[in-house]
PDB file of N, CA, C and O in Angstrom:
ATOM      1  N   MET U   1       0.848  -1.187   0.000  1.00 65.00           N
ATOM      2  CA  MET U   1       0.000   0.000   0.000  1.00 65.00           C
ATOM      3  C   MET U   1       0.886   1.240   0.000  1.00 65.00           C
ATOM      4  O   MET U   1       1.830   1.329   0.761  1.00 65.00           O
ATOM      5  N   ASP U   2       0.581   2.187  -0.863  1.00 77.00           N
ATOM      6  CA  ASP U   2       1.303   3.455  -0.885  1.00 77.00           C
ATOM      7  C   ASP U   2       0.946   4.257   0.364  1.00 77.00           C
ATOM      8  O   ASP U   2      -0.166   4.160   0.874  1.00 77.00           O
ATOM      9  N   PRO U   3       1.890   5.076   0.846  1.00 79.00           N
ATOM     10  CA  PRO U   3       1.582   5.906   2.010  1.00 79.00           C
ATOM     11  C   PRO U   3       0.420   6.851   1.738  1.00 79.00           C
ATOM     12  O   PRO U   3       0.297   7.403   0.648  1.00 79.00           O
ATOM     13  N   ILE U   4      -0.407   7.029   2.721  1.00 78.00           N
ATOM     14  CA  ILE U   4      -1.500   7.994   2.645  1.00 78.00           C
ATOM     15  C   ILE U   4      -0.907   9.371   2.946  1.00 78.00           C
ATOM     16  O   ILE U   4      -0.235   9.543   3.960  1.00 78.00           O
ATOM     17  N   ASP U   5      -1.131  10.307   2.075  1.00 79.00           N
ATOM     18  CA  ASP U   5      -0.546  11.638   2.217  1.00 79.00           C
ATOM     19  C   ASP U   5      -1.406  12.484   3.144  1.00 79.00           C
ATOM     20  O   ASP U   5      -2.534  12.823   2.819  1.00 79.00           O
ATOM     21  N   LEU U   6      -0.855  12.808   4.304  1.00 76.00           N
ATOM     22  CA  LEU U   6      -1.584  13.612   5.293  1.00 76.00           C
ATOM     23  C   LEU U   6      -1.156  15.072   5.271  1.00 76.00           C
ATOM     24  O   LEU U   6      -1.602  15.858   6.092  1.00 76.00           O
ATOM     25  N   ARG U   7      -0.319  15.442   4.322  1.00 74.00           N
ATOM     26  CA  ARG U   7       0.232  16.808   4.313  1.00 74.00           C
ATOM     27  C   ARG U   7      -0.796  17.881   4.008  1.00 74.00           C
ATOM     28  O   ARG U   7      -0.561  19.045   4.291  1.00 74.00           O
ATOM     29  N   HIS U   8      -1.928  17.517   3.461  1.00 70.00           N
ATOM     30  CA  HIS U   8      -2.892  18.537   3.050  1.00 70.00           C
ATOM     31  C   HIS U   8      -4.207  18.435   3.811  1.00 70.00           C
ATOM     32  O   HIS U   8      -5.249  18.834   3.301  1.00 70.00           O
ATOM     33  N   LEU U   9      -4.143  17.902   5.035  1.00 66.00           N
ATOM     34  CA  LEU U   9      -5.355  17.812   5.844  1.00 66.00           C
ATOM     35  C   LEU U   9      -5.749  19.196   6.342  1.00 66.00           C
ATOM     36  O   LEU U   9      -4.892  20.049   6.581  1.00 66.00           O
ATOM     37  N   PRO U  10      -7.053  19.408   6.559  1.00 63.00           N
ATOM     38  CA  PRO U  10      -7.476  20.679   7.146  1.00 63.00           C
ATOM     39  C   PRO U  10      -7.015  20.779   8.598  1.00 63.00           C
ATOM     40  O   PRO U  10      -6.428  19.845   9.138  1.00 63.00           O
ATOM     41  N   ASP U  11      -7.303  21.883   9.239  1.00 60.00           N
ATOM     42  CA  ASP U  11      -6.839  22.128  10.603  1.00 60.00           C
ATOM     43  C   ASP U  11      -7.287  21.075  11.614  1.00 60.00           C
ATOM     44  O   ASP U  11      -6.632  20.881  12.624  1.00 60.00           O
ATOM     45  N   ASP U  12      -8.402  20.407  11.376  1.00 58.00           N
ATOM     46  CA  ASP U  12      -8.869  19.376  12.300  1.00 58.00           C
ATOM     47  C   ASP U  12      -8.287  18.016  11.927  1.00 58.00           C
ATOM     48  O   ASP U  12      -8.885  16.978  12.131  1.00 58.00           O
ATOM     49  N   GLY U  13      -7.073  18.019  11.400  1.00 58.00           N
ATOM     50  CA  GLY U  13      -6.432  16.810  10.919  1.00 58.00           C
ATOM     51  C   GLY U  13      -6.281  15.733  11.973  1.00 58.00           C
ATOM     52  O   GLY U  13      -6.307  14.549  11.664  1.00 58.00           O
ATOM     53  N   GLY U  14      -6.117  16.115  13.241  1.00 64.00           N
ATOM     54  CA  GLY U  14      -5.961  15.125  14.306  1.00 64.00           C
ATOM     55  C   GLY U  14      -7.142  14.181  14.387  1.00 64.00           C
ATOM     56  O   GLY U  14      -6.977  12.964  14.533  1.00 64.00           O
ATOM     57  N   ALA U  15      -8.337  14.710  14.267  1.00 71.00           N
ATOM     58  CA  ALA U  15      -9.536  13.867  14.301  1.00 71.00           C
ATOM     59  C   ALA U  15      -9.568  12.954  13.085  1.00 71.00           C
ATOM     60  O   ALA U  15      -9.937  11.782  13.184  1.00 71.00           O
ATOM     61  N   ARG U  16      -9.160  13.455  11.964  1.00 75.00           N
ATOM     62  CA  ARG U  16      -9.147  12.627  10.739  1.00 75.00           C
ATOM     63  C   ARG U  16      -8.103  11.526  10.813  1.00 75.00           C
ATOM     64  O   ARG U  16      -8.317  10.431  10.327  1.00 75.00           O
ATOM     65  N   ILE U  17      -6.956  11.812  11.406  1.00 77.00           N
ATOM     66  CA  ILE U  17      -5.928  10.788  11.560  1.00 77.00           C
ATOM     67  C   ILE U  17      -6.431   9.676  12.470  1.00 77.00           C
ATOM     68  O   ILE U  17      -6.301   8.494  12.155  1.00 77.00           O
ATOM     69  N   SER U  18      -7.032  10.034  13.591  1.00 78.00           N
ATOM     70  CA  SER U  18      -7.569   9.031  14.515  1.00 78.00           C
ATOM     71  C   SER U  18      -8.655   8.198  13.836  1.00 78.00           C
ATOM     72  O   SER U  18      -8.718   6.978  14.016  1.00 78.00           O
ATOM     73  N   GLU U  19      -9.502   8.839  13.057  1.00 81.00           N
ATOM     74  CA  GLU U  19     -10.557   8.138  12.327  1.00 81.00           C
ATOM     75  C   GLU U  19      -9.952   7.191  11.294  1.00 81.00           C
ATOM     76  O   GLU U  19     -10.410   6.064  11.134  1.00 81.00           O
ATOM     77  N   LEU U  20      -8.923   7.638  10.616  1.00 79.00           N
ATOM     78  CA  LEU U  20      -8.249   6.818   9.623  1.00 79.00           C
ATOM     79  C   LEU U  20      -7.713   5.538  10.262  1.00 79.00           C
ATOM     80  O   LEU U  20      -7.918   4.439   9.746  1.00 79.00           O
ATOM     81  N   VAL U  21      -7.048   5.669  11.382  1.00 81.00           N
ATOM     82  CA  VAL U  21      -6.483   4.509  12.071  1.00 81.00           C
ATOM     83  C   VAL U  21      -7.586   3.545  12.489  1.00 81.00           C
ATOM     84  O   VAL U  21      -7.436   2.327  12.396  1.00 81.00           O
ATOM     85  N   ALA U  22      -8.706   4.080  12.912  1.00 83.00           N
ATOM     86  CA  ALA U  22      -9.812   3.241  13.365  1.00 83.00           C
ATOM     87  C   ALA U  22     -10.537   2.542  12.218  1.00 83.00           C
ATOM     88  O   ALA U  22     -11.085   1.458  12.400  1.00 83.00           O
ATOM     89  N   THR U  23     -10.535   3.139  11.034  1.00 85.00           N
ATOM     90  CA  THR U  23     -11.335   2.579   9.940  1.00 85.00           C
ATOM     91  C   THR U  23     -10.554   1.774   8.911  1.00 85.00           C
ATOM     92  O   THR U  23     -11.141   0.952   8.228  1.00 85.00           O
ATOM     93  N   VAL U  24      -9.251   2.002   8.794  1.00 81.00           N
ATOM     94  CA  VAL U  24      -8.453   1.260   7.817  1.00 81.00           C
ATOM     95  C   VAL U  24      -7.819   0.069   8.538  1.00 81.00           C
ATOM     96  O   VAL U  24      -6.972   0.243   9.414  1.00 81.00           O
ATOM     97  N   ALA U  25      -8.242  -1.131   8.162  1.00 83.00           N
ATOM     98  CA  ALA U  25      -7.779  -2.336   8.853  1.00 83.00           C
ATOM     99  C   ALA U  25      -6.435  -2.847   8.344  1.00 83.00           C
ATOM    100  O   ALA U  25      -5.756  -3.595   9.043  1.00 83.00           O
ATOM    101  N   GLU U  26      -6.042  -2.467   7.138  1.00 84.00           N
ATOM    102  CA  GLU U  26      -4.804  -2.982   6.560  1.00 84.00           C
ATOM    103  C   GLU U  26      -3.596  -2.511   7.361  1.00 84.00           C
ATOM    104  O   GLU U  26      -3.479  -1.339   7.692  1.00 84.00           O
ATOM    105  N   ARG U  27      -2.733  -3.432   7.709  1.00 89.00           N
ATOM    106  CA  ARG U  27      -1.500  -3.122   8.418  1.00 89.00           C
ATOM    107  C   ARG U  27      -0.360  -3.842   7.734  1.00 89.00           C
ATOM    108  O   ARG U  27      -0.539  -4.941   7.270  1.00 89.00           O
ATOM    109  N   PRO U  28       0.817  -3.288   7.644  1.00 91.00           N
ATOM    110  CA  PRO U  28       1.134  -1.974   8.181  1.00 91.00           C
ATOM    111  C   PRO U  28       0.446  -0.865   7.382  1.00 91.00           C
ATOM    112  O   PRO U  28       0.209  -1.010   6.186  1.00 91.00           O
ATOM    113  N   LEU U  29       0.137   0.190   8.066  1.00 91.00           N
ATOM    114  CA  LEU U  29      -0.492   1.363   7.466  1.00 91.00           C
ATOM    115  C   LEU U  29       0.577   2.444   7.376  1.00 91.00           C
ATOM    116  O   LEU U  29       1.224   2.770   8.377  1.00 91.00           O
ATOM    117  N   TYR U  30       0.809   2.935   6.181  1.00 92.00           N
ATOM    118  CA  TYR U  30       1.836   3.951   5.954  1.00 92.00           C
ATOM    119  C   TYR U  30       1.189   5.306   5.707  1.00 92.00           C
ATOM    120  O   TYR U  30       0.205   5.405   4.990  1.00 92.00           O
ATOM    121  N   VAL U  31       1.774   6.336   6.332  1.00 91.00           N
ATOM    122  CA  VAL U  31       1.307   7.704   6.111  1.00 91.00           C
ATOM    123  C   VAL U  31       2.510   8.593   5.815  1.00 91.00           C
ATOM    124  O   VAL U  31       3.634   8.309   6.229  1.00 91.00           O
ATOM    125  N   ARG U  32       2.241   9.676   5.118  1.00 91.00           N
ATOM    126  CA  ARG U  32       3.268  10.657   4.757  1.00 91.00           C
ATOM    127  C   ARG U  32       2.861  12.001   5.335  1.00 91.00           C
ATOM    128  O   ARG U  32       1.727  12.432   5.155  1.00 91.00           O
ATOM    129  N   VAL U  33       3.783  12.637   6.038  1.00 90.00           N
ATOM    130  CA  VAL U  33       3.521  13.959   6.613  1.00 90.00           C
ATOM    131  C   VAL U  33       4.695  14.881   6.301  1.00 90.00           C
ATOM    132  O   VAL U  33       5.795  14.420   6.019  1.00 90.00           O
ATOM    133  N   GLY U  34       4.436  16.166   6.392  1.00 89.00           N
ATOM    134  CA  GLY U  34       5.506  17.142   6.209  1.00 89.00           C
ATOM    135  C   GLY U  34       6.471  17.067   7.382  1.00 89.00           C
ATOM    136  O   GLY U  34       6.062  16.895   8.535  1.00 89.00           O
ATOM    137  N   ALA U  35       7.756  17.177   7.098  1.00 90.00           N
ATOM    138  CA  ALA U  35       8.768  17.099   8.144  1.00 90.00           C
ATOM    139  C   ALA U  35       8.618  18.210   9.182  1.00 90.00           C
ATOM    140  O   ALA U  35       9.025  18.054  10.330  1.00 90.00           O
ATOM    141  N   ASP U  36       7.993  19.315   8.795  1.00 90.00           N
ATOM    142  CA  ASP U  36       7.812  20.441   9.712  1.00 90.00           C
ATOM    143  C   ASP U  36       6.497  20.372  10.493  1.00 90.00           C
ATOM    144  O   ASP U  36       6.189  21.266  11.271  1.00 90.00           O
ATOM    145  N   ASP U  37       5.739  19.301  10.325  1.00 87.00           N
ATOM    146  CA  ASP U  37       4.433  19.158  10.988  1.00 87.00           C
ATOM    147  C   ASP U  37       4.582  18.373  12.294  1.00 87.00           C
ATOM    148  O   ASP U  37       4.196  17.211  12.405  1.00 87.00           O
ATOM    149  N   ALA U  38       5.156  19.038  13.296  1.00 89.00           N
ATOM    150  CA  ALA U  38       5.446  18.388  14.572  1.00 89.00           C
ATOM    151  C   ALA U  38       4.188  17.870  15.270  1.00 89.00           C
ATOM    152  O   ALA U  38       4.221  16.816  15.906  1.00 89.00           O
ATOM    153  N   ALA U  39       3.080  18.570  15.131  1.00 85.00           N
ATOM    154  CA  ALA U  39       1.841  18.143  15.794  1.00 85.00           C
ATOM    155  C   ALA U  39       1.359  16.800  15.244  1.00 85.00           C
ATOM    156  O   ALA U  39       1.000  15.894  16.006  1.00 85.00           O
ATOM    157  N   SER U  40       1.371  16.645  13.925  1.00 85.00           N
ATOM    158  CA  SER U  40       0.933  15.383  13.327  1.00 85.00           C
ATOM    159  C   SER U  40       1.903  14.254  13.657  1.00 85.00           C
ATOM    160  O   SER U  40       1.484  13.138  13.963  1.00 85.00           O
ATOM    161  N   VAL U  41       3.199  14.537  13.599  1.00 90.00           N
ATOM    162  CA  VAL U  41       4.190  13.513  13.927  1.00 90.00           C
ATOM    163  C   VAL U  41       4.010  13.065  15.375  1.00 90.00           C
ATOM    164  O   VAL U  41       4.050  11.868  15.677  1.00 90.00           O
ATOM    165  N   SER U  42       3.768  13.993  16.267  1.00 91.00           N
ATOM    166  CA  SER U  42       3.552  13.656  17.673  1.00 91.00           C
ATOM    167  C   SER U  42       2.302  12.799  17.859  1.00 91.00           C
ATOM    168  O   SER U  42       2.328  11.787  18.568  1.00 91.00           O
ATOM    169  N   LEU U  43       1.207  13.197  17.215  1.00 88.00           N
ATOM    170  CA  LEU U  43      -0.028  12.433  17.321  1.00 88.00           C
ATOM    171  C   LEU U  43       0.153  11.028  16.750  1.00 88.00           C
ATOM    172  O   LEU U  43      -0.261  10.042  17.362  1.00 88.00           O
ATOM    173  N   LEU U  44       0.775  10.928  15.592  1.00 91.00           N
ATOM    174  CA  LEU U  44       0.988   9.624  14.978  1.00 91.00           C
ATOM    175  C   LEU U  44       1.856   8.739  15.873  1.00 91.00           C
ATOM    176  O   LEU U  44       1.597   7.539  16.013  1.00 91.00           O
ATOM    177  N   SER U  45       2.860   9.315  16.502  1.00 93.00           N
ATOM    178  CA  SER U  45       3.704   8.547  17.422  1.00 93.00           C
ATOM    179  C   SER U  45       2.893   8.018  18.594  1.00 93.00           C
ATOM    180  O   SER U  45       3.053   6.869  19.004  1.00 93.00           O
ATOM    181  N   LYS U  46       2.002   8.838  19.116  1.00 91.00           N
ATOM    182  CA  LYS U  46       1.144   8.406  20.224  1.00 91.00           C
ATOM    183  C   LYS U  46       0.200   7.280  19.807  1.00 91.00           C
ATOM    184  O   LYS U  46      -0.195   6.454  20.624  1.00 91.00           O
ATOM    185  N   LEU U  47      -0.150   7.251  18.510  1.00 89.00           N
ATOM    186  CA  LEU U  47      -1.034   6.201  17.998  1.00 89.00           C
ATOM    187  C   LEU U  47      -0.272   4.928  17.644  1.00 89.00           C
ATOM    188  O   LEU U  47      -0.880   3.938  17.247  1.00 89.00           O
ATOM    189  N   GLY U  48       1.058   4.957  17.765  1.00 91.00           N
ATOM    190  CA  GLY U  48       1.853   3.765  17.516  1.00 91.00           C
ATOM    191  C   GLY U  48       2.648   3.758  16.226  1.00 91.00           C
ATOM    192  O   GLY U  48       3.305   2.776  15.898  1.00 91.00           O
ATOM    193  N   PHE U  49       2.607   4.849  15.471  1.00 94.00           N
ATOM    194  CA  PHE U  49       3.367   4.936  14.226  1.00 94.00           C
ATOM    195  C   PHE U  49       4.844   5.163  14.544  1.00 94.00           C
ATOM    196  O   PHE U  49       5.181   5.820  15.527  1.00 94.00           O
ATOM    197  N   THR U  50       5.705   4.629  13.689  1.00 95.00           N
ATOM    198  CA  THR U  50       7.138   4.863  13.814  1.00 95.00           C
ATOM    199  C   THR U  50       7.671   5.339  12.469  1.00 95.00           C
ATOM    200  O   THR U  50       7.165   4.959  11.416  1.00 95.00           O
ATOM    201  N   GLU U  51       8.711   6.150  12.529  1.00 95.00           N
ATOM    202  CA  GLU U  51       9.300   6.685  11.301  1.00 95.00           C
ATOM    203  C   GLU U  51      10.041   5.581  10.553  1.00 95.00           C
ATOM    204  O   GLU U  51      10.816   4.836  11.150  1.00 95.00           O
ATOM    205  N   VAL U  52       9.780   5.488   9.239  1.00 95.00           N
ATOM    206  CA  VAL U  52      10.477   4.500   8.419  1.00 95.00           C
ATOM    207  C   VAL U  52      11.374   5.153   7.371  1.00 95.00           C
ATOM    208  O   VAL U  52      12.313   4.522   6.907  1.00 95.00           O
ATOM    209  N   SER U  53      11.085   6.386   7.005  1.00 94.00           N
ATOM    210  CA  SER U  53      11.975   7.090   6.080  1.00 94.00           C
ATOM    211  C   SER U  53      11.736   8.589   6.164  1.00 94.00           C
ATOM    212  O   SER U  53      10.682   9.048   6.594  1.00 94.00           O
ATOM    213  N   ARG U  54      12.769   9.306   5.724  1.00 92.00           N
ATOM    214  CA  ARG U  54      12.707  10.776   5.707  1.00 92.00           C
ATOM    215  C   ARG U  54      13.429  11.242   4.463  1.00 92.00           C
ATOM    216  O   ARG U  54      14.531  10.798   4.184  1.00 92.00           O
ATOM    217  N   THR U  55      12.775  12.112   3.710  1.00 88.00           N
ATOM    218  CA  THR U  55      13.426  12.659   2.525  1.00 88.00           C
ATOM    219  C   THR U  55      13.622  14.153   2.709  1.00 88.00           C
ATOM    220  O   THR U  55      12.697  14.862   3.098  1.00 88.00           O
ATOM    221  N   THR U  56      14.816  14.596   2.451  1.00 83.00           N
ATOM    222  CA  THR U  56      15.089  16.027   2.570  1.00 83.00           C
ATOM    223  C   THR U  56      14.676  16.769   1.313  1.00 83.00           C
ATOM    224  O   THR U  56      14.307  17.938   1.385  1.00 83.00           O
ATOM    225  N   SER U  57      14.686  16.075   0.179  1.00 86.00           N
ATOM    226  CA  SER U  57      14.317  16.761  -1.063  1.00 86.00           C
ATOM    227  C   SER U  57      12.838  17.145  -1.073  1.00 86.00           C
ATOM    228  O   SER U  57      12.477  18.190  -1.596  1.00 86.00           O
ATOM    229  N   ASP U  58      11.987  16.311  -0.488  1.00 79.00           N
ATOM    230  CA  ASP U  58      10.552  16.602  -0.444  1.00 79.00           C
ATOM    231  C   ASP U  58      10.110  17.119   0.912  1.00 79.00           C
ATOM    232  O   ASP U  58       8.937  17.443   1.098  1.00 79.00           O
ATOM    233  N   ASP U  59      11.027  17.162   1.876  1.00 90.00           N
ATOM    234  CA  ASP U  59      10.700  17.618   3.228  1.00 90.00           C
ATOM    235  C   ASP U  59       9.536  16.829   3.816  1.00 90.00           C
ATOM    236  O   ASP U  59       8.565  17.408   4.305  1.00 90.00           O
ATOM    237  N   GLU U  60       9.628  15.490   3.758  1.00 93.00           N
ATOM    238  CA  GLU U  60       8.542  14.661   4.254  1.00 93.00           C
ATOM    239  C   GLU U  60       9.069  13.477   5.049  1.00 93.00           C
ATOM    240  O   GLU U  60      10.226  13.091   4.923  1.00 93.00           O
ATOM    241  N   ILE U  61       8.191  12.943   5.884  1.00 95.00           N
ATOM    242  CA  ILE U  61       8.481  11.776   6.689  1.00 95.00           C
ATOM    243  C   ILE U  61       7.415  10.730   6.375  1.00 95.00           C
ATOM    244  O   ILE U  61       6.237  11.049   6.270  1.00 95.00           O
ATOM    245  N   VAL U  62       7.840   9.476   6.226  1.00 94.00           N
ATOM    246  CA  VAL U  62       6.904   8.365   6.070  1.00 94.00           C
ATOM    247  C   VAL U  62       6.939   7.583   7.376  1.00 94.00           C
ATOM    248  O   VAL U  62       8.017   7.236   7.882  1.00 94.00           O
ATOM    249  N   LEU U  63       5.769   7.349   7.934  1.00 94.00           N
ATOM    250  CA  LEU U  63       5.633   6.593   9.172  1.00 94.00           C
ATOM    251  C   LEU U  63       4.772   5.363   8.912  1.00 94.00           C
ATOM    252  O   LEU U  63       3.947   5.361   7.995  1.00 94.00           O
ATOM    253  N   ALA U  64       4.948   4.345   9.741  1.00 95.00           N
ATOM    254  CA  ALA U  64       4.186   3.102   9.576  1.00 95.00           C
ATOM    255  C   ALA U  64       3.576   2.695  10.904  1.00 95.00           C
ATOM    256  O   ALA U  64       4.183   2.858  11.962  1.00 95.00           O
ATOM    257  N   LEU U  65       2.360   2.171  10.819  1.00 92.00           N
ATOM    258  CA  LEU U  65       1.694   1.570  11.967  1.00 92.00           C
ATOM    259  C   LEU U  65       1.757   0.068  11.752  1.00 92.00           C
ATOM    260  O   LEU U  65       1.124  -0.460  10.815  1.00 92.00           O
ATOM    261  N   PRO U  66       2.554  -0.642  12.554  1.00 90.00           N
ATOM    262  CA  PRO U  66       2.735  -2.077  12.330  1.00 90.00           C
ATOM    263  C   PRO U  66       1.481  -2.861  12.713  1.00 90.00           C
ATOM    264  O   PRO U  66       0.612  -2.361  13.433  1.00 90.00           O
ATOM    265  N   PRO U  67       1.411  -4.117  12.251  1.00 86.00           N
ATOM    266  CA  PRO U  67       0.284  -4.969  12.640  1.00 86.00           C
ATOM    267  C   PRO U  67       0.318  -5.200  14.157  1.00 86.00           C
ATOM    268  O   PRO U  67       1.379  -5.159  14.777  1.00 86.00           O
ATOM    269  N   THR U  68      -0.826  -5.452  14.720  1.00 75.00           N
ATOM    270  CA  THR U  68      -0.899  -5.759  16.139  1.00 75.00           C
ATOM    271  C   THR U  68      -1.088  -7.254  16.330  1.00 75.00           C
ATOM    272  O   THR U  68      -1.649  -7.932  15.484  1.00 75.00           O
ATOM    273  N   LEU U  69      -0.592  -7.728  17.434  1.00 67.00           N
ATOM    274  CA  LEU U  69      -0.801  -9.132  17.779  1.00 67.00           C
ATOM    275  C   LEU U  69      -2.099  -9.235  18.539  1.00 67.00           C
ATOM    276  O   LEU U  69      -2.339  -8.529  19.505  1.00 67.00           O
ATOM    277  N   GLU U  70      -2.969 -10.124  18.097  1.00 61.00           N
ATOM    278  CA  GLU U  70      -4.265 -10.257  18.761  1.00 61.00           C
ATOM    279  C   GLU U  70      -4.377 -11.583  19.427  1.00 61.00           C
ATOM    280  O   GLU U  70      -3.823 -12.548  19.123  1.00 61.00           O
TER     281      GLU U  70
END
C-alpha cells in the first residue's frame, strides 16, 4: 500500500488521523507527513506509528503503523 498523504489535511487533521487509524484495517499502514508538521508527527507517534523514512528533497516523513498481535 502506498503511504496515505496527510500533508494537506485541514486544521482538524488530528480527528481525521484518529478516524483513519480506526477505519483502515490494513496493516502496516503507511502515512506521509511534512517534516515540519510536529503536531501530526507527535499524534501519529502516540497512535503507535514509527518513522520508516525521511526525505530532505521533499521535506517529508513516512511513518508506519505495524500490525498488532491479537
